[in-house]
PDB file of C-alpha atoms and ligand atoms in Angstrom:
ATOM      1  CA  MET B 292       7.238  16.930   2.818  1.00  0.00           C
ATOM      2  CA  PHE B 293       6.481  13.196   2.799  1.00  0.00           C
ATOM      3  CA  ILE B 294       3.703  11.006   1.535  1.00  0.00           C
ATOM      4  CA  ASP B 295       2.110   8.084   3.445  1.00  0.00           C
ATOM      5  CA  THR B 296       1.534   5.671   0.561  1.00  0.00           C
ATOM      6  CA  HIS B 297      -0.392   3.059   2.498  1.00  0.00           C
ATOM      7  CA  ALA B 298      -2.659   3.491   5.512  1.00  0.00           C
ATOM      8  CA  HIS B 299      -5.900   2.355   6.636  1.00  0.00           C
ATOM      9  CA  VAL B 300      -7.483   5.559   8.103  1.00  0.00           C
ATOM     10  CA  TYR B 301     -11.223   4.833   8.537  1.00  0.00           C
ATOM     11  CA  SER B 302     -13.768   4.419  11.333  1.00  0.00           C
ATOM     12  CA  GLU B 303     -12.926   0.826  12.058  1.00  0.00           C
ATOM     13  CA  TYR B 304      -9.556   1.999  13.548  1.00  0.00           C
ATOM     14  CA  TYR B 305      -9.953   5.701  14.279  1.00  0.00           C
ATOM     15  CA  ASP B 306     -12.618   7.742  16.055  1.00  0.00           C
ATOM     16  CA  ASP B 307     -11.558  11.172  14.764  1.00  0.00           C
ATOM     17  CA  ILE B 308     -10.295  10.882  11.227  1.00  0.00           C
ATOM     18  CA  SER B 309     -10.037  14.561  10.691  1.00  0.00           C
ATOM     19  CA  SER B 310      -7.701  14.978  13.616  1.00  0.00           C
ATOM     20  CA  VAL B 311      -5.550  12.090  12.557  1.00  0.00           C
ATOM     21  CA  LEU B 312      -5.025  13.664   9.010  1.00  0.00           C
ATOM     22  CA  LYS B 313      -4.562  17.213  10.500  1.00  0.00           C
ATOM     23  CA  GLU B 314      -1.852  15.983  12.952  1.00  0.00           C
ATOM     24  CA  SER B 315      -0.097  14.140  10.122  1.00  0.00           C
ATOM     25  CA  SER B 316      -0.124  17.283   8.057  1.00  0.00           C
ATOM     26  CA  VAL B 317       1.397  19.309  10.811  1.00  0.00           C
ATOM     27  CA  LEU B 318       4.163  16.747  11.100  1.00  0.00           C
ATOM     28  CA  GLY B 319       5.010  17.249   7.322  1.00  0.00           C
ATOM     29  CA  ILE B 320       2.906  14.382   5.714  1.00  0.00           C
ATOM     30  CA  SER B 321       1.391  16.265   2.884  1.00  0.00           C
ATOM     31  CA  LYS B 322      -0.678  13.405   1.563  1.00  0.00           C
ATOM     32  CA  VAL B 323      -2.069  10.126   2.798  1.00  0.00           C
ATOM     33  CA  ILE B 324      -2.962   7.312   0.504  1.00  0.00           C
ATOM     34  CA  CYS B 325      -5.626   5.101   2.033  1.00  0.00           C
ATOM     35  CA  SER B 326      -6.454   1.590   0.887  1.00  0.00           C
ATOM     36  CA  GLY B 327      -9.873  -0.066   0.851  1.00  0.00           C
ATOM     37  CA  VAL B 328     -10.070  -3.740   1.701  1.00  0.00           C
ATOM     38  CA  ASP B 329     -13.612  -4.596   1.060  1.00  0.00           C
ATOM     39  CA  HIS B 330     -16.855  -2.943  -0.014  1.00  0.00           C
ATOM     40  CA  LYS B 331     -17.618  -1.234   3.239  1.00  0.00           C
ATOM     41  CA  THR B 332     -14.227   0.496   3.415  1.00  0.00           C
ATOM     42  CA  ASN B 333     -14.149   1.349  -0.327  1.00  0.00           C
ATOM     43  CA  VAL B 334     -17.468   3.234   0.195  1.00  0.00           C
ATOM     44  CA  GLU B 335     -16.271   4.916   3.371  1.00  0.00           C
ATOM     45  CA  LEU B 336     -12.968   6.082   1.802  1.00  0.00           C
ATOM     46  CA  LEU B 337     -14.683   7.466  -1.250  1.00  0.00           C
ATOM     47  CA  ASN B 338     -16.769   9.587   1.115  1.00  0.00           C
ATOM     48  CA  LEU B 339     -13.859  10.505   3.309  1.00  0.00           C
ATOM     49  CA  ALA B 340     -11.697  11.637   0.306  1.00  0.00           C
ATOM     50  CA  GLU B 341     -14.495  14.028  -0.811  1.00  0.00           C
ATOM     51  CA  THR B 342     -14.110  16.062   2.379  1.00  0.00           C
ATOM     52  CA  HIS B 343     -10.441  15.597   3.112  1.00  0.00           C
ATOM     53  CA  GLU B 344      -8.134  17.226   0.677  1.00  0.00           C
ATOM     54  CA  ASN B 345      -5.018  15.425   1.757  1.00  0.00           C
ATOM     55  CA  MET B 346      -6.503  11.964   1.640  1.00  0.00           C
ATOM     56  CA  TYR B 347      -6.204   9.971  -1.600  1.00  0.00           C
ATOM     57  CA  ILE B 348      -7.480   6.486  -1.948  1.00  0.00           C
ATOM     58  CA  THR B 349      -7.189   3.117  -3.676  1.00  0.00           C
ATOM     59  CA  LEU B 350     -10.066   0.791  -4.144  1.00  0.00           C
ATOM     60  CA  GLY B 351      -9.881  -3.014  -3.849  1.00  0.00           C
ATOM     61  CA  ILE B 352     -10.971  -6.200  -2.427  1.00  0.00           C
ATOM     62  CA  HIS B 353      -8.181  -7.762  -0.039  1.00  0.00           C
ATOM     63  CA  PRO B 354      -7.565 -11.500  -0.209  1.00  0.00           C
ATOM     64  CA  GLU B 355      -8.851 -11.731   3.339  1.00  0.00           C
ATOM     65  CA  SER B 356     -12.144 -10.515   2.028  1.00  0.00           C
ATOM     66  CA  VAL B 357     -12.263 -13.345  -0.478  1.00  0.00           C
ATOM     67  CA  ASN B 358     -15.144 -15.200   1.274  1.00  0.00           C
ATOM     68  CA  ASN B 359     -17.496 -12.258   1.521  1.00  0.00           C
ATOM     69  CA  TYR B 360     -17.224 -10.230  -1.710  1.00  0.00           C
ATOM     70  CA  THR B 361     -19.868 -10.157  -4.439  1.00  0.00           C
ATOM     71  CA  GLU B 362     -19.573  -9.232  -8.163  1.00  0.00           C
ATOM     72  CA  GLU B 363     -21.544  -5.985  -7.320  1.00  0.00           C
ATOM     73  CA  ASP B 364     -18.522  -5.050  -5.129  1.00  0.00           C
ATOM     74  CA  LEU B 365     -16.317  -5.314  -8.119  1.00  0.00           C
ATOM     75  CA  LEU B 366     -18.673  -3.273 -10.312  1.00  0.00           C
ATOM     76  CA  PHE B 367     -18.715  -0.678  -7.599  1.00  0.00           C
ATOM     77  CA  ILE B 368     -14.984  -0.401  -7.752  1.00  0.00           C
ATOM     78  CA  GLU B 369     -15.147  -0.264 -11.589  1.00  0.00           C
ATOM     79  CA  LYS B 370     -17.638   2.640 -11.589  1.00  0.00           C
ATOM     80  CA  HIS B 371     -15.538   4.778  -9.133  1.00  0.00           C
ATOM     81  CA  LEU B 372     -12.070   4.400 -10.716  1.00  0.00           C
ATOM     82  CA  ASP B 373     -12.537   7.751 -12.513  1.00  0.00           C
ATOM     83  CA  ASN B 374     -13.109   9.546  -9.066  1.00  0.00           C
ATOM     84  CA  ARG B 375     -10.405  12.187  -8.944  1.00  0.00           C
ATOM     85  CA  LYS B 376      -9.115  10.874  -5.662  1.00  0.00           C
ATOM     86  CA  THR B 377      -8.963   7.140  -6.764  1.00  0.00           C
ATOM     87  CA  LEU B 378      -5.221   6.564  -7.678  1.00  0.00           C
ATOM     88  CA  ALA B 379      -5.106   2.733  -8.035  1.00  0.00           C
ATOM     89  CA  ILE B 380      -6.775  -0.607  -7.568  1.00  0.00           C
ATOM     90  CA  GLY B 381      -5.706  -2.088  -4.158  1.00  0.00           C
ATOM     91  CA  GLU B 382      -5.234  -3.502  -1.890  1.00  0.00           C
ATOM     92  CA  ILE B 383      -5.468  -6.673  -3.706  1.00  0.00           C
ATOM     93  CA  GLY B 384      -3.263  -9.831  -3.875  1.00  0.00           C
ATOM     94  CA  LEU B 385      -2.648 -13.146  -2.277  1.00  0.00           C
ATOM     95  CA  ASP B 386      -2.270 -14.130   1.396  1.00  0.00           C
ATOM     96  CA  TYR B 387      -1.552 -17.797   2.251  1.00  0.00           C
ATOM     97  CA  HIS B 388      -0.841 -17.196   5.995  1.00  0.00           C
ATOM     98  CA  TYR B 389      -4.215 -18.212   7.404  1.00  0.00           C
ATOM     99  CA  ASP B 390      -6.284 -21.231   6.648  1.00  0.00           C
ATOM    100  CA  GLY B 391      -9.838 -20.680   5.520  1.00  0.00           C
ATOM    101  CA  TYR B 392      -9.082 -18.468   2.447  1.00  0.00           C
ATOM    102  CA  ASP B 393      -9.136 -20.864  -0.473  1.00  0.00           C
ATOM    103  CA  LYS B 394      -6.076 -20.343  -2.811  1.00  0.00           C
ATOM    104  CA  GLU B 395      -7.845 -20.856  -6.049  1.00  0.00           C
ATOM    105  CA  LYS B 396     -10.610 -18.323  -4.925  1.00  0.00           C
ATOM    106  CA  GLN B 397      -7.958 -15.859  -3.974  1.00  0.00           C
ATOM    107  CA  ILE B 398      -6.246 -16.193  -7.278  1.00  0.00           C
ATOM    108  CA  LYS B 399      -9.538 -15.710  -9.122  1.00  0.00           C
ATOM    109  CA  LEU B 400     -10.358 -12.639  -7.211  1.00  0.00           C
ATOM    110  CA  PHE B 401      -6.841 -11.201  -7.738  1.00  0.00           C
ATOM    111  CA  ARG B 402      -7.032 -11.843 -11.598  1.00  0.00           C
ATOM    112  CA  LYS B 403     -10.361 -10.107 -11.817  1.00  0.00           C
ATOM    113  CA  GLN B 404      -8.958  -6.902 -10.211  1.00  0.00           C
ATOM    114  CA  LEU B 405      -5.784  -7.117 -12.387  1.00  0.00           C
ATOM    115  CA  ASP B 406      -8.013  -7.498 -15.400  1.00  0.00           C
ATOM    116  CA  LEU B 407      -9.869  -4.256 -14.303  1.00  0.00           C
ATOM    117  CA  ALA B 408      -6.432  -2.440 -13.863  1.00  0.00           C
ATOM    118  CA  GLN B 409      -5.353  -3.563 -17.350  1.00  0.00           C
ATOM    119  CA  LYS B 410      -8.715  -2.412 -18.772  1.00  0.00           C
ATOM    120  CA  TYR B 411      -8.574   1.067 -17.307  1.00  0.00           C
ATOM    121  CA  ASN B 412      -4.943   1.385 -17.270  1.00  0.00           C
ATOM    122  CA  MET B 413      -4.618   1.920 -13.495  1.00  0.00           C
ATOM    123  CA  PRO B 414      -1.768   1.063 -11.145  1.00  0.00           C
ATOM    124  CA  VAL B 415      -2.066  -1.558  -8.591  1.00  0.00           C
ATOM    125  CA  VAL B 416      -1.339  -1.918  -4.800  1.00  0.00           C
ATOM    126  CA  ILE B 417      -0.386  -5.509  -4.042  1.00  0.00           C
ATOM    127  CA  HIS B 418      -0.453  -7.403  -0.795  1.00  0.00           C
ATOM    128  CA  SER B 419       1.429 -10.666  -0.975  1.00  0.00           C
ATOM    129  CA  ARG B 420       2.218 -12.781   2.061  1.00  0.00           C
ATOM    130  CA  GLU B 421       3.733 -16.208   1.903  1.00  0.00           C
ATOM    131  CA  ALA B 422       2.666 -16.277  -1.693  1.00  0.00           C
ATOM    132  CA  THR B 423       5.790 -14.809  -3.484  1.00  0.00           C
ATOM    133  CA  GLN B 424       5.910 -17.332  -6.352  1.00  0.00           C
ATOM    134  CA  ASP B 425       2.224 -17.248  -7.255  1.00  0.00           C
ATOM    135  CA  THR B 426       2.162 -13.358  -7.044  1.00  0.00           C
ATOM    136  CA  ILE B 427       5.135 -13.151  -9.441  1.00  0.00           C
ATOM    137  CA  ASP B 428       3.836 -15.779 -11.841  1.00  0.00           C
ATOM    138  CA  ILE B 429       0.500 -13.871 -12.076  1.00  0.00           C
ATOM    139  CA  LEU B 430       1.872 -10.407 -12.247  1.00  0.00           C
ATOM    140  CA  LYS B 431       4.190 -11.557 -15.233  1.00  0.00           C
ATOM    141  CA  GLN B 432       1.032 -12.271 -17.201  1.00  0.00           C
ATOM    142  CA  TYR B 433       0.095  -8.514 -17.070  1.00  0.00           C
ATOM    143  CA  ASN B 434       1.687  -5.379 -18.178  1.00  0.00           C
ATOM    144  CA  LEU B 435       0.945  -3.085 -15.112  1.00  0.00           C
ATOM    145  CA  LYS B 436       2.870  -0.900 -12.705  1.00  0.00           C
ATOM    146  CA  GLY B 437       2.346  -0.483  -9.043  1.00  0.00           C
ATOM    147  CA  VAL B 438       3.540  -0.959  -5.505  1.00  0.00           C
ATOM    148  CA  ILE B 439       4.461  -4.161  -3.616  1.00  0.00           C
ATOM    149  CA  HIS B 440       3.150  -2.959  -0.244  1.00  0.00           C
ATOM    150  CA  SER B 441       4.981  -3.987   2.965  1.00  0.00           C
ATOM    151  CA  PHE B 442       7.846  -5.633   0.966  1.00  0.00           C
ATOM    152  CA  SER B 443       9.949  -7.865   3.144  1.00  0.00           C
ATOM    153  CA  GLY B 444      11.660 -10.227   0.543  1.00  0.00           C
ATOM    154  CA  SER B 445      15.188 -10.696  -0.569  1.00  0.00           C
ATOM    155  CA  VAL B 446      17.289  -8.626  -2.965  1.00  0.00           C
ATOM    156  CA  GLU B 447      16.610 -11.250  -5.656  1.00  0.00           C
ATOM    157  CA  VAL B 448      12.633 -11.190  -5.212  1.00  0.00           C
ATOM    158  CA  ALA B 449      12.963  -7.215  -5.083  1.00  0.00           C
ATOM    159  CA  GLN B 450      14.811  -7.299  -8.430  1.00  0.00           C
ATOM    160  CA  ILE B 451      12.056  -9.495 -10.108  1.00  0.00           C
ATOM    161  CA  TYR B 452       9.313  -6.992  -8.973  1.00  0.00           C
ATOM    162  CA  ILE B 453      11.373  -4.002 -10.032  1.00  0.00           C
ATOM    163  CA  GLY B 454      11.908  -5.689 -13.429  1.00  0.00           C
ATOM    164  CA  LEU B 455       8.131  -5.952 -13.695  1.00  0.00           C
ATOM    165  CA  GLY B 456       7.652  -2.293 -13.087  1.00  0.00           C
ATOM    166  CA  TYR B 457       6.911  -2.204  -9.386  1.00  0.00           C
ATOM    167  CA  LYS B 458       8.133  -0.033  -6.495  1.00  0.00           C
ATOM    168  CA  LEU B 459       8.506  -1.586  -3.173  1.00  0.00           C
ATOM    169  CA  GLY B 460       6.688  -0.239  -0.013  1.00  0.00           C
ATOM    170  CA  ILE B 461       8.702  -0.109   3.225  1.00  0.00           C
ATOM    171  CA  ASN B 462       7.221   0.708   6.665  1.00  0.00           C
ATOM    172  CA  GLY B 463       7.997   0.638  10.350  1.00  0.00           C
ATOM    173  CA  VAL B 464       9.456  -2.821   9.996  1.00  0.00           C
ATOM    174  CA  VAL B 465      12.608  -1.258   8.604  1.00  0.00           C
ATOM    175  CA  THR B 466      13.270   0.346  12.081  1.00  0.00           C
ATOM    176  CA  PHE B 467      13.005  -2.873  13.924  1.00  0.00           C
ATOM    177  CA  LYS B 468      16.265  -4.340  15.200  1.00  0.00           C
ATOM    178  CA  ASN B 469      16.544  -7.637  13.369  1.00  0.00           C
ATOM    179  CA  ALA B 470      14.739  -6.568  10.222  1.00  0.00           C
ATOM    180  CA  HIS B 471      16.762  -7.686   7.006  1.00  0.00           C
ATOM    181  CA  ILE B 472      14.781  -5.305   4.803  1.00  0.00           C
ATOM    182  CA  LYS B 473      17.186  -2.430   5.705  1.00  0.00           C
ATOM    183  CA  GLU B 474      20.090  -4.258   3.962  1.00  0.00           C
ATOM    184  CA  VAL B 475      17.921  -4.934   1.027  1.00  0.00           C
ATOM    185  CA  VAL B 476      17.159  -1.186   0.796  1.00  0.00           C
ATOM    186  CA  LYS B 477      20.864  -0.385   1.176  1.00  0.00           C
ATOM    187  CA  SER B 478      22.010  -2.734  -1.497  1.00  0.00           C
ATOM    188  CA  LEU B 479      19.382  -1.519  -4.063  1.00  0.00           C
ATOM    189  CA  GLY B 480      19.103   2.119  -3.333  1.00  0.00           C
ATOM    190  CA  MET B 481      16.130   4.274  -2.483  1.00  0.00           C
ATOM    191  CA  ASN B 482      15.279   4.696  -6.280  1.00  0.00           C
ATOM    192  CA  HIS B 483      12.964   1.539  -5.865  1.00  0.00           C
ATOM    193  CA  PHE B 484      11.317   2.178  -2.677  1.00  0.00           C
ATOM    194  CA  ILE B 485       8.500   4.245  -1.224  1.00  0.00           C
ATOM    195  CA  LEU B 486       7.414   4.894   2.348  1.00  0.00           C
ATOM    196  CA  GLU B 487       4.288   3.712   3.976  1.00  0.00           C
ATOM    197  CA  THR B 488       3.030   3.353   7.693  1.00  0.00           C
ATOM    198  CA  ASP B 489       0.315   0.549   7.106  1.00  0.00           C
ATOM    199  CA  SER B 490      -1.478   2.432   9.907  1.00  0.00           C
ATOM    200  CA  PRO B 491      -2.870   1.230  12.313  1.00  0.00           C
ATOM    201  CA  TYR B 492      -0.389  -1.562  12.069  1.00  0.00           C
ATOM    202  CA  LEU B 493       3.390  -1.824  12.137  1.00  0.00           C
ATOM    203  CA  THR B 494       4.342   1.315  14.300  1.00  0.00           C
ATOM    204  CA  PRO B 495       8.023   2.137  13.932  1.00  0.00           C
ATOM    205  CA  GLU B 496      10.533   2.438  16.645  1.00  0.00           C
ATOM    206  CA  PRO B 497      10.829   4.364  19.001  1.00  0.00           C
ATOM    207  CA  LEU B 498       6.949   4.069  19.239  1.00  0.00           C
ATOM    208  CA  ARG B 499       6.583   0.334  18.631  1.00  0.00           C
ATOM    209  CA  GLY B 500       3.673  -1.162  20.633  1.00  0.00           C
ATOM    210  CA  LYS B 501       1.590   2.047  20.363  1.00  0.00           C
ATOM    211  CA  LYS B 502      -1.143   2.617  17.709  1.00  0.00           C
ATOM    212  CA  ASN B 503       0.219   3.788  14.334  1.00  0.00           C
ATOM    213  CA  PHE B 504      -0.796   6.824  12.360  1.00  0.00           C
ATOM    214  CA  PRO B 505       0.484   8.416   9.224  1.00  0.00           C
ATOM    215  CA  GLY B 506       2.475  11.105  10.962  1.00  0.00           C
ATOM    216  CA  ASN B 507       4.916   8.242  12.021  1.00  0.00           C
ATOM    217  CA  ILE B 508       6.377   8.292   8.496  1.00  0.00           C
ATOM    218  CA  ILE B 509       8.642  10.850  10.023  1.00  0.00           C
ATOM    219  CA  HIS B 510      10.191   8.138  12.221  1.00  0.00           C
ATOM    220  CA  ILE B 511      10.726   5.842   9.248  1.00  0.00           C
ATOM    221  CA  ALA B 512      12.379   8.767   7.456  1.00  0.00           C
ATOM    222  CA  ASN B 513      14.584   9.594  10.281  1.00  0.00           C
ATOM    223  CA  PHE B 514      15.762   5.948  10.610  1.00  0.00           C
ATOM    224  CA  LEU B 515      16.497   5.733   6.827  1.00  0.00           C
ATOM    225  CA  SER B 516      18.145   9.052   6.619  1.00  0.00           C
ATOM    226  CA  GLU B 517      20.628   8.091   9.247  1.00  0.00           C
ATOM    227  CA  TYR B 518      21.056   4.411   8.148  1.00  0.00           C
ATOM    228  CA  LEU B 519      21.527   5.451   4.440  1.00  0.00           C
ATOM    229  CA  ASP B 520      23.443   8.648   5.377  1.00  0.00           C
ATOM    230  CA  ILE B 521      21.341  10.817   3.073  1.00  0.00           C
ATOM    231  CA  SER B 522      19.468  13.983   4.082  1.00  0.00           C
ATOM    232  CA  LYS B 523      15.679  14.015   4.712  1.00  0.00           C
ATOM    233  CA  GLU B 524      15.279  16.395   1.995  1.00  0.00           C
ATOM    234  CA  GLU B 525      16.939  14.144  -0.501  1.00  0.00           C
ATOM    235  CA  LEU B 526      14.871  11.138   1.018  1.00  0.00           C
ATOM    236  CA  SER B 527      11.685  12.935   0.468  1.00  0.00           C
ATOM    237  CA  GLU B 528      12.578  14.091  -3.213  1.00  0.00           C
ATOM    238  CA  ILE B 529      13.566  10.562  -4.217  1.00  0.00           C
ATOM    239  CA  THR B 530      10.478   8.842  -2.665  1.00  0.00           C
ATOM    240  CA  ASN B 531       8.039  11.530  -3.950  1.00  0.00           C
ATOM    241  CA  ALA B 532       9.428  11.067  -7.447  1.00  0.00           C
ATOM    242  CA  ASN B 533       9.043   7.335  -7.113  1.00  0.00           C
ATOM    243  CA  ILE B 534       5.453   7.825  -5.969  1.00  0.00           C
ATOM    244  CA  LYS B 535       4.706  10.022  -9.011  1.00  0.00           C
ATOM    245  CA  SER B 536       6.099   7.607 -11.306  1.00  0.00           C
ATOM    246  CA  ILE B 537       3.503   4.966 -10.241  1.00  0.00           C
ATOM    247  CA  PHE B 538       0.435   7.014  -9.433  1.00  0.00           C
ATOM    248  CA  ASP B 539      -0.209   8.975 -12.606  1.00  0.00           C
ATOM    249  CA  LYS B 540      -3.287  10.798 -11.228  1.00  0.00           C
ATOM    250  CA  PHE B 541      -1.332  12.330  -8.344  1.00  0.00           C
ATOM    251  CA  ILE B 542      -0.918  16.042  -8.430  1.00  0.00           C
TER     252      ILE B 542
HETATM  253 ZN1   ZN J 135      -2.861  -2.562   4.139  1.00  0.00          ZN
END
């Protein structure tokens, strides 16, 4: 059994959420961790997790929501951290890819949520895009653990994050022909990695181009099992142990 550690299964992307989760479960995905990105999705995920036993959630304000969030949105997150389904604060972080999202504002929002994680001793789910140095410099000032989601950096950067207490999330990108991340995984070993789909984005081969869903973890697992020459049982054992080492509330 595999766990999808990062997906965005909510009404913005899927019409029939119950079917998406059921189909994934039939394919051997026992649990799906869905990440909120703004107040609207945080509220929706809390409701969905109430009625869908295999859905777990993380609550956070994504850097691309930096222009629209309010202090009340952060208070709302703080109030729902003790929900039995809330595993972490995320997805939070820094994204310098697009203009229009002020860096200083992003850093301020990121720190506020890291402060919350520290205060409540919660793991964090980190989004970092074209912002590696700032992300590392900031995370070094905290004593947290968590996931660097959709990791695509070098072995050297991976080692820094690992040293800080983080696991690295890999997704469909690893199955793409020219992706260098597979060599990073091979040289460091699966002990530092967990699997995610980032649904509805980043659909793995051989389905690339179609809409992604948590069941496609199977294709990522198939690829890694062959590429690393380990059985799928072993792969699921290692990744599930890695997941449990980060998300303490996971049963
Ligand atoms: Zn995401």
